[in-house]
Amino acid sequence: MLRYALRRIAVAVPLLIAATAISFAVLQLLPGNPVAVLTFGTQASPAEVASIRASLGLNEPVIDQYFIFLGHLLQGNLGTSYLNQQSVASEITTRIPYTLELAGGALVVALAVGLPSGLLAARYRNTVVDRAVTSLSVLGVAVPYFWLGLLMVLVFAVTLHWFPALGAGGPKSLVLPAVSLGIGYAALITRLFRASLIDELEKPYVRFAEARGVPSRRIFLLAVTKGASGPVLTGLGIQIGNMLSGAAATEVIFGRPGIGSLFVQAILNKDVPTIQGLIVLVTAIYIVANLVVDLGKAWIDPRVRVYLAGQSV
């Protein structure tokens, strides 16, 4: 297991570098000029504009700019924002707790709704209960989270005054954004867990246990749910990146001071160091989350441990 984890970490380094290279190349195609943003409304002279470009390193060839950024990154330095001359790392450190809080809240909602719903649908498959849960899960997947967020603001904040519409001022301010973001993932987990449970019920060990006289409820709750949890964990690992991007968009809707608003501001101002720093952060979180999911699957399912042991030889 340790060898497998070390191998995954070793692979993560070139993956991070590739992500920064691709994103840096794409950013050069974005319209806009950071110097024009910085000098907007100041009537800066050509000499002042040239001085600002030189101070930001924009006179260097693009490939040299990338390698300068990469050299700083390998030293743990994400660079300095073009917009406010603040450390990118310090800006991210200030804002990332709000984003992680929202993503964590959405994950709790997704698991709290999705797992019991999938369990219920599989336990009573091909019944009215199953059809109702499946229909609701289809609706949950189809409804965009940003539209649901706006609708929840209209109903629960503007009309009923139960929760605040904007800001991050306490637990109540987290409810609406976490639910609006988590419902779609709850629907995905419901469908995935239901399918995994039904597939697990068809396996020979279930028939064998039933023939031995083991109660069906015990088989279902202990053996079947444990065996079906692997695909759910895999699905969660795949969705981690989507959940972070969804959290960023949801923050803009609900006015939360997370990395979402920082990312939008950086794109509008073509603040390349900030955008690059955020891409590195999201990529790193995605890699770590998938590694944790793989190790979690191995902890739950002995068959995965055997497979990973063979992979690490």
mmCIF file of C-alpha atoms in Angstrom:
data_model
loop_
_atom_site.group_PDB
_atom_site.id
_atom_site.type_symbol
_atom_site.label_atom_id
_atom_site.label_comp_id
_atom_site.label_asym_id
_atom_site.label_seq_id
_atom_site.Cartn_x
_atom_site.Cartn_y
_atom_site.Cartn_z
ATOM 1 C CA MET A 1 0.000 0.000 0.000
ATOM 2 C CA LEU A 2 2.822 2.395 0.905
ATOM 3 C CA ARG A 3 4.692 1.597 -2.307
ATOM 4 C CA TYR A 4 1.525 2.161 -4.299
ATOM 5 C CA ALA A 5 0.939 5.528 -2.620
ATOM 6 C CA LEU A 6 4.540 6.609 -3.303
ATOM 7 C CA ARG A 7 4.193 5.616 -6.955
ATOM 8 C CA ARG A 8 1.029 7.664 -7.287
ATOM 9 C CA ILE A 9 2.735 10.678 -5.698
ATOM 10 C CA ALA A 10 5.675 10.309 -8.112
ATOM 11 C CA VAL A 11 3.283 10.286 -11.069
ATOM 12 C CA ALA A 12 1.512 13.369 -9.664
ATOM 13 C CA VAL A 13 4.583 15.609 -10.142
ATOM 14 C CA PRO A 14 4.735 15.431 -13.971
ATOM 15 C CA LEU A 15 0.942 15.623 -14.033
ATOM 16 C CA LEU A 16 1.062 18.926 -12.147
ATOM 17 C CA ILE A 17 3.735 20.264 -14.500
ATOM 18 C CA ALA A 18 1.687 19.235 -17.546
ATOM 19 C CA ALA A 19 -1.399 20.953 -16.112
ATOM 20 C CA THR A 20 0.536 24.194 -15.566
ATOM 21 C CA ALA A 21 2.037 24.065 -19.077
ATOM 22 C CA ILE A 22 -1.330 23.550 -20.781
ATOM 23 C CA SER A 23 -3.068 26.207 -18.701
ATOM 24 C CA PHE A 24 -0.222 28.699 -19.268
ATOM 25 C CA ALA A 25 -0.459 28.180 -23.031
ATOM 26 C CA VAL A 26 -4.253 28.612 -23.003
ATOM 27 C CA LEU A 27 -4.008 31.771 -20.880
ATOM 28 C CA GLN A 28 -1.897 33.432 -23.549
ATOM 29 C CA LEU A 29 -4.892 33.217 -25.887
ATOM 30 C CA LEU A 30 -7.211 35.108 -23.552
ATOM 31 C CA PRO A 31 -8.067 38.647 -24.636
ATOM 32 C CA GLY A 32 -7.045 41.518 -22.410
ATOM 33 C CA ASN A 33 -3.907 43.108 -21.074
ATOM 34 C CA PRO A 34 -3.014 43.230 -17.354
ATOM 35 C CA VAL A 35 -1.070 46.460 -17.879
ATOM 36 C CA ALA A 36 -4.164 48.124 -19.379
ATOM 37 C CA VAL A 37 -6.141 47.044 -16.316
ATOM 38 C CA LEU A 38 -3.530 48.418 -13.924
ATOM 39 C CA THR A 39 -3.283 51.749 -15.763
ATOM 40 C CA PHE A 40 -7.006 52.157 -16.475
ATOM 41 C CA GLY A 41 -8.093 55.740 -15.803
ATOM 42 C CA THR A 42 -4.574 56.936 -14.927
ATOM 43 C CA GLN A 43 -3.506 58.281 -18.358
ATOM 44 C CA ALA A 44 -0.143 56.576 -17.972
ATOM 45 C CA SER A 45 2.581 57.638 -20.362
ATOM 46 C CA PRO A 46 4.217 55.118 -22.741
ATOM 47 C CA ALA A 47 7.307 55.173 -20.542
ATOM 48 C CA GLU A 48 5.243 54.272 -17.472
ATOM 49 C CA VAL A 49 3.495 51.465 -19.370
ATOM 50 C CA ALA A 50 6.871 50.117 -20.496
ATOM 51 C CA SER A 51 8.144 50.259 -16.901
ATOM 52 C CA ILE A 52 5.121 48.338 -15.608
ATOM 53 C CA ARG A 53 5.532 45.679 -18.310
ATOM 54 C CA ALA A 54 9.173 45.283 -17.364
ATOM 55 C CA SER A 55 8.384 45.014 -13.642
ATOM 56 C CA LEU A 56 5.823 42.281 -14.331
ATOM 57 C CA GLY A 57 8.219 40.379 -16.567
ATOM 58 C CA LEU A 58 5.917 40.674 -19.595
ATOM 59 C CA ASN A 59 8.741 41.696 -21.902
ATOM 60 C CA GLU A 60 10.261 38.236 -21.624
ATOM 61 C CA PRO A 61 9.360 35.581 -24.227
ATOM 62 C CA VAL A 62 6.339 33.501 -23.238
ATOM 63 C CA ILE A 63 8.388 30.321 -22.836
ATOM 64 C CA ASP A 64 10.794 32.150 -20.511
ATOM 65 C CA GLN A 65 7.857 33.475 -18.478
ATOM 66 C CA TYR A 66 6.615 29.911 -18.040
ATOM 67 C CA PHE A 67 9.969 28.556 -16.912
ATOM 68 C CA ILE A 68 10.352 31.447 -14.456
ATOM 69 C CA PHE A 69 6.944 30.534 -13.025
ATOM 70 C CA LEU A 70 7.889 26.840 -12.933
ATOM 71 C CA GLY A 71 11.149 27.596 -11.133
ATOM 72 C CA HIS A 72 9.279 29.595 -8.493
ATOM 73 C CA LEU A 73 6.692 26.823 -8.179
ATOM 74 C CA LEU A 74 9.357 24.187 -7.487
ATOM 75 C CA GLN A 75 10.539 26.439 -4.642
ATOM 76 C CA GLY A 76 7.000 26.603 -3.223
ATOM 77 C CA ASN A 77 6.374 30.133 -4.513
ATOM 78 C CA LEU A 78 3.154 30.673 -6.494
ATOM 79 C CA GLY A 79 4.210 34.167 -7.532
ATOM 80 C CA THR A 80 2.769 37.634 -7.055
ATOM 81 C CA SER A 81 -0.588 38.901 -8.280
ATOM 82 C CA TYR A 82 -0.417 41.384 -11.143
ATOM 83 C CA LEU A 83 -3.468 43.183 -9.810
ATOM 84 C CA ASN A 84 -2.585 44.006 -6.199
ATOM 85 C CA GLN A 85 1.051 42.884 -5.896
ATOM 86 C CA GLN A 86 0.096 40.493 -3.104
ATOM 87 C CA SER A 87 1.431 36.964 -2.729
ATOM 88 C CA VAL A 88 -0.824 34.510 -4.581
ATOM 89 C CA ALA A 89 -0.265 31.922 -1.860
ATOM 90 C CA SER A 90 -1.457 34.325 0.838
ATOM 91 C CA GLU A 91 -4.586 35.229 -1.154
ATOM 92 C CA ILE A 92 -5.429 31.565 -1.681
ATOM 93 C CA THR A 93 -4.754 30.750 1.968
ATOM 94 C CA THR A 94 -7.186 33.475 3.014
ATOM 95 C CA ARG A 95 -9.975 32.301 0.710
ATOM 96 C CA ILE A 96 -9.618 28.522 0.477
ATOM 97 C CA PRO A 97 -11.279 27.786 3.874
ATOM 98 C CA TYR A 98 -14.573 29.193 2.558
ATOM 99 C CA THR A 99 -14.408 27.013 -0.564
ATOM 100 C CA LEU A 100 -13.477 23.874 1.385
ATOM 101 C CA GLU A 101 -16.311 24.624 3.816
ATOM 102 C CA LEU A 102 -18.791 24.822 0.937
ATOM 103 C CA ALA A 103 -17.456 21.728 -0.837
ATOM 104 C CA GLY A 104 -17.497 19.809 2.462
ATOM 105 C CA GLY A 105 -21.070 20.899 3.160
ATOM 106 C CA ALA A 106 -22.136 19.846 -0.327
ATOM 107 C CA LEU A 107 -20.431 16.472 0.144
ATOM 108 C CA VAL A 108 -22.294 15.926 3.422
ATOM 109 C CA VAL A 109 -25.596 16.738 1.694
ATOM 110 C CA ALA A 110 -24.756 14.427 -1.220
ATOM 111 C CA LEU A 111 -23.894 11.480 1.034
ATOM 112 C CA ALA A 112 -26.699 12.071 3.532
ATOM 113 C CA VAL A 113 -29.299 12.088 0.739
ATOM 114 C CA GLY A 114 -27.712 9.860 -1.900
ATOM 115 C CA LEU A 115 -26.691 6.804 0.127
ATOM 116 C CA PRO A 116 -30.042 6.209 1.927
ATOM 117 C CA SER A 117 -31.948 6.912 -1.306
ATOM 118 C CA GLY A 118 -29.858 4.446 -3.312
ATOM 119 C CA LEU A 119 -30.170 1.864 -0.537
ATOM 120 C CA LEU A 120 -33.933 2.308 -0.409
ATOM 121 C CA ALA A 121 -34.330 2.065 -4.183
ATOM 122 C CA ALA A 122 -32.229 -1.113 -4.393
ATOM 123 C CA ARG A 123 -33.923 -2.735 -1.395
ATOM 124 C CA TYR A 124 -37.347 -2.204 -2.961
ATOM 125 C CA ARG A 125 -36.358 -2.405 -6.613
ATOM 126 C CA ASN A 126 -39.039 -2.548 -9.287
ATOM 127 C CA THR A 127 -41.597 -1.114 -6.871
ATOM 128 C CA VAL A 128 -43.275 2.261 -6.532
ATOM 129 C CA VAL A 129 -40.545 3.306 -4.080
ATOM 130 C CA ASP A 130 -37.815 2.459 -6.568
ATOM 131 C CA ARG A 131 -39.540 4.304 -9.413
ATOM 132 C CA ALA A 132 -40.141 7.389 -7.251
ATOM 133 C CA VAL A 133 -36.520 7.557 -6.060
ATOM 134 C CA THR A 134 -35.208 6.991 -9.594
ATOM 135 C CA SER A 135 -37.443 9.732 -11.014
ATOM 136 C CA LEU A 136 -36.323 12.206 -8.368
ATOM 137 C CA SER A 137 -32.674 11.343 -9.014
ATOM 138 C CA VAL A 138 -33.136 12.013 -12.737
ATOM 139 C CA LEU A 139 -34.657 15.375 -11.871
ATOM 140 C CA GLY A 140 -31.777 16.121 -9.497
ATOM 141 C CA VAL A 141 -29.206 15.417 -12.217
ATOM 142 C CA ALA A 142 -31.095 17.471 -14.819
ATOM 143 C CA VAL A 143 -31.558 20.650 -12.764
ATOM 144 C CA PRO A 144 -28.478 22.977 -12.980
ATOM 145 C CA TYR A 145 -27.104 23.769 -9.532
ATOM 146 C CA PHE A 146 -26.803 27.495 -10.265
ATOM 147 C CA TRP A 147 -30.483 27.666 -11.304
ATOM 148 C CA LEU A 148 -31.431 25.726 -8.169
ATOM 149 C CA GLY A 149 -29.326 28.135 -6.114
ATOM 150 C CA LEU A 150 -31.116 31.173 -7.509
ATOM 151 C CA LEU A 151 -34.499 29.507 -6.929
ATOM 152 C CA MET A 152 -33.578 28.688 -3.314
ATOM 153 C CA VAL A 153 -32.500 32.282 -2.725
ATOM 154 C CA LEU A 154 -35.823 33.502 -4.077
ATOM 155 C CA VAL A 155 -37.860 31.111 -1.924
ATOM 156 C CA PHE A 156 -35.941 30.672 1.324
ATOM 157 C CA ALA A 157 -34.094 33.989 1.556
ATOM 158 C CA VAL A 158 -36.215 36.601 -0.193
ATOM 159 C CA THR A 159 -39.720 35.200 0.431
ATOM 160 C CA LEU A 160 -39.494 33.203 3.674
ATOM 161 C CA HIS A 161 -36.446 34.963 5.214
ATOM 162 C CA TRP A 162 -35.223 31.683 6.702
ATOM 163 C CA PHE A 163 -31.610 31.954 5.526
ATOM 164 C CA PRO A 164 -29.336 34.800 4.377
ATOM 165 C CA ALA A 165 -28.994 35.218 0.629
ATOM 166 C CA LEU A 166 -25.384 36.402 0.492
ATOM 167 C CA GLY A 167 -22.149 36.197 2.456
ATOM 168 C CA ALA A 168 -20.469 33.708 4.756
ATOM 169 C CA GLY A 169 -21.548 34.857 8.193
ATOM 170 C CA GLY A 170 -22.170 31.597 10.017
ATOM 171 C CA PRO A 171 -23.704 28.120 9.686
ATOM 172 C CA LYS A 172 -27.021 29.441 8.348
ATOM 173 C CA SER A 173 -25.265 31.133 5.444
ATOM 174 C CA LEU A 174 -23.845 27.751 4.395
ATOM 175 C CA VAL A 175 -27.195 25.931 4.126
ATOM 176 C CA LEU A 176 -28.490 27.295 0.817
ATOM 177 C CA PRO A 177 -25.226 27.051 -1.179
ATOM 178 C CA ALA A 178 -24.388 23.601 0.237
ATOM 179 C CA VAL A 179 -27.835 22.198 -0.564
ATOM 180 C CA SER A 180 -27.982 23.755 -4.039
ATOM 181 C CA LEU A 181 -24.552 22.306 -4.891
ATOM 182 C CA GLY A 182 -25.008 18.969 -3.112
ATOM 183 C CA ILE A 183 -28.399 17.945 -4.535
ATOM 184 C CA GLY A 184 -27.046 17.164 -7.999
ATOM 185 C CA TYR A 185 -24.271 14.991 -6.565
ATOM 186 C CA ALA A 186 -26.793 13.311 -4.259
ATOM 187 C CA ALA A 187 -28.757 12.305 -7.348
ATOM 188 C CA LEU A 188 -25.621 10.878 -8.977
ATOM 189 C CA ILE A 189 -24.736 8.918 -5.835
ATOM 190 C CA THR A 190 -28.315 7.599 -5.613
ATOM 191 C CA ARG A 191 -28.190 6.202 -9.138
ATOM 192 C CA LEU A 192 -24.672 4.832 -8.781
ATOM 193 C CA PHE A 193 -25.275 3.215 -5.379
ATOM 194 C CA ARG A 194 -28.560 1.670 -6.538
ATOM 195 C CA ALA A 195 -26.910 0.142 -9.633
ATOM 196 C CA SER A 196 -23.944 -1.124 -7.587
ATOM 197 C CA LEU A 197 -26.195 -2.711 -4.978
ATOM 198 C CA ILE A 198 -28.332 -4.468 -7.584
ATOM 199 C CA ASP A 199 -25.212 -5.735 -9.347
ATOM 200 C CA GLU A 200 -23.831 -6.997 -6.036
ATOM 201 C CA LEU A 201 -27.078 -8.807 -5.239
ATOM 202 C CA GLU A 202 -26.600 -10.945 -8.357
ATOM 203 C CA LYS A 203 -23.232 -12.307 -7.265
ATOM 204 C CA PRO A 204 -22.815 -15.961 -6.187
ATOM 205 C CA TYR A 205 -21.836 -15.250 -2.586
ATOM 206 C CA VAL A 206 -25.283 -13.729 -1.959
ATOM 207 C CA ARG A 207 -26.970 -16.914 -3.195
ATOM 208 C CA PHE A 208 -24.614 -18.992 -1.083
ATOM 209 C CA ALA A 209 -25.336 -16.953 2.041
ATOM 210 C CA GLU A 210 -29.067 -17.223 1.445
ATOM 211 C CA ALA A 211 -28.724 -20.999 1.043
ATOM 212 C CA ARG A 212 -26.887 -21.132 4.365
ATOM 213 C CA GLY A 213 -29.865 -19.457 6.033
ATOM 214 C CA VAL A 214 -28.301 -16.034 6.662
ATOM 215 C CA PRO A 215 -31.117 -13.452 7.015
ATOM 216 C CA SER A 216 -31.546 -11.417 3.828
ATOM 217 C CA ARG A 217 -31.496 -8.111 5.737
ATOM 218 C CA ARG A 218 -28.136 -8.986 7.278
ATOM 219 C CA ILE A 219 -26.735 -9.969 3.875
ATOM 220 C CA PHE A 220 -27.974 -6.734 2.367
ATOM 221 C CA LEU A 221 -26.826 -4.352 5.076
ATOM 222 C CA LEU A 222 -23.435 -5.903 5.809
ATOM 223 C CA ALA A 223 -22.045 -7.768 2.811
ATOM 224 C CA VAL A 224 -23.837 -6.215 -0.150
ATOM 225 C CA THR A 225 -23.520 -2.555 0.902
ATOM 226 C CA LYS A 226 -19.831 -3.045 1.669
ATOM 227 C CA GLY A 227 -19.184 -4.615 -1.717
ATOM 228 C CA ALA A 228 -21.140 -1.898 -3.514
ATOM 229 C CA SER A 229 -19.305 0.971 -1.839
ATOM 230 C CA GLY A 230 -16.260 0.728 -4.126
ATOM 231 C CA PRO A 231 -17.937 2.189 -7.242
ATOM 232 C CA VAL A 232 -19.467 4.942 -5.117
ATOM 233 C CA LEU A 233 -16.040 5.943 -3.816
ATOM 234 C CA THR A 234 -14.664 5.868 -7.359
ATOM 235 C CA GLY A 235 -17.499 8.089 -8.533
ATOM 236 C CA LEU A 236 -16.838 10.528 -5.703
ATOM 237 C CA GLY A 237 -13.167 10.679 -6.640
ATOM 238 C CA ILE A 238 -14.044 11.483 -10.243
ATOM 239 C CA GLN A 239 -16.502 14.182 -9.143
ATOM 240 C CA ILE A 240 -14.104 15.956 -6.743
ATOM 241 C CA GLY A 241 -12.837 18.288 -9.447
ATOM 242 C CA ASN A 242 -16.392 19.012 -10.614
ATOM 243 C CA MET A 243 -17.455 19.707 -7.040
ATOM 244 C CA LEU A 244 -14.639 22.223 -6.570
ATOM 245 C CA SER A 245 -15.508 24.008 -9.810
ATOM 246 C CA GLY A 246 -19.165 23.909 -8.825
ATOM 247 C CA ALA A 247 -18.282 25.354 -5.434
ATOM 248 C CA ALA A 248 -16.429 28.198 -7.165
ATOM 249 C CA ALA A 249 -19.462 29.031 -9.331
ATOM 250 C CA THR A 250 -21.832 28.722 -6.366
ATOM 251 C CA GLU A 251 -19.680 31.159 -4.390
ATOM 252 C CA VAL A 252 -20.220 33.789 -7.065
ATOM 253 C CA ILE A 253 -24.003 33.301 -6.874
ATOM 254 C CA PHE A 254 -24.110 33.504 -3.064
ATOM 255 C CA GLY A 255 -21.403 36.157 -2.668
ATOM 256 C CA ARG A 256 -19.055 33.951 -0.656
ATOM 257 C CA PRO A 257 -15.418 35.147 -0.430
ATOM 258 C CA GLY A 258 -13.860 31.885 -1.631
ATOM 259 C CA ILE A 259 -11.563 31.034 -4.504
ATOM 260 C CA GLY A 260 -14.489 31.242 -6.946
ATOM 261 C CA SER A 261 -14.714 35.003 -6.791
ATOM 262 C CA LEU A 262 -10.918 35.215 -6.800
ATOM 263 C CA PHE A 263 -10.775 33.061 -9.942
ATOM 264 C CA VAL A 264 -13.386 35.148 -11.769
ATOM 265 C CA GLN A 265 -11.595 38.364 -10.832
ATOM 266 C CA ALA A 266 -8.255 36.955 -11.986
ATOM 267 C CA ILE A 267 -9.664 35.868 -15.367
ATOM 268 C CA LEU A 268 -11.326 39.234 -15.998
ATOM 269 C CA ASN A 269 -8.037 41.024 -15.258
ATOM 270 C CA LYS A 270 -5.838 38.383 -16.940
ATOM 271 C CA ASP A 271 -3.949 37.996 -13.663
ATOM 272 C CA VAL A 272 -1.891 35.030 -14.879
ATOM 273 C CA PRO A 273 -0.003 34.253 -11.615
ATOM 274 C CA THR A 274 -3.260 34.033 -9.639
ATOM 275 C CA ILE A 275 -4.940 31.865 -12.278
ATOM 276 C CA GLN A 276 -1.915 29.571 -12.417
ATOM 277 C CA GLY A 277 -1.780 29.304 -8.652
ATOM 278 C CA LEU A 278 -5.462 28.334 -8.490
ATOM 279 C CA ILE A 279 -5.000 25.732 -11.239
ATOM 280 C CA VAL A 280 -2.085 24.205 -9.340
ATOM 281 C CA LEU A 281 -4.189 24.122 -6.171
ATOM 282 C CA VAL A 282 -7.228 22.480 -7.800
ATOM 283 C CA THR A 283 -5.055 19.943 -9.636
ATOM 284 C CA ALA A 284 -3.250 19.034 -6.415
ATOM 285 C CA ILE A 285 -6.540 18.634 -4.535
ATOM 286 C CA TYR A 286 -7.918 16.460 -7.329
ATOM 287 C CA ILE A 287 -4.832 14.181 -7.263
ATOM 288 C CA VAL A 288 -4.835 13.869 -3.471
ATOM 289 C CA ALA A 289 -8.578 13.217 -3.372
ATOM 290 C CA ASN A 290 -8.293 10.406 -5.911
ATOM 291 C CA LEU A 291 -5.385 8.861 -4.000
ATOM 292 C CA VAL A 292 -7.396 8.985 -0.770
ATOM 293 C CA VAL A 293 -10.363 7.389 -2.564
ATOM 294 C CA ASP A 294 -8.195 4.541 -3.890
ATOM 295 C CA LEU A 295 -6.726 3.883 -0.462
ATOM 296 C CA GLY A 296 -10.205 4.074 1.063
ATOM 297 C CA LYS A 297 -11.447 1.447 -1.382
ATOM 298 C CA ALA A 298 -8.533 -0.783 -0.413
ATOM 299 C CA TRP A 299 -9.369 -0.352 3.261
ATOM 300 C CA ILE A 300 -13.008 -1.333 2.670
ATOM 301 C CA ASP A 301 -12.561 -4.115 0.089
ATOM 302 C CA PRO A 302 -9.832 -6.789 0.561
ATOM 303 C CA ARG A 303 -9.986 -7.573 -3.173
ATOM 304 C CA VAL A 304 -8.714 -4.084 -3.953
ATOM 305 C CA ARG A 305 -5.852 -4.536 -1.471
ATOM 306 C CA VAL A 306 -4.775 -7.677 -3.310
ATOM 307 C CA TYR A 307 -4.910 -5.833 -6.645
ATOM 308 C CA LEU A 308 -2.926 -2.845 -5.352
ATOM 309 C CA ALA A 309 -0.351 -5.164 -3.814
ATOM 310 C CA GLY A 310 0.146 -6.694 -7.258
ATOM 311 C CA GLN A 311 0.416 -3.236 -8.837
ATOM 312 C CA SER A 312 3.111 -2.113 -6.394
ATOM 313 C CA VAL A 313 5.388 -5.113 -6.977
#
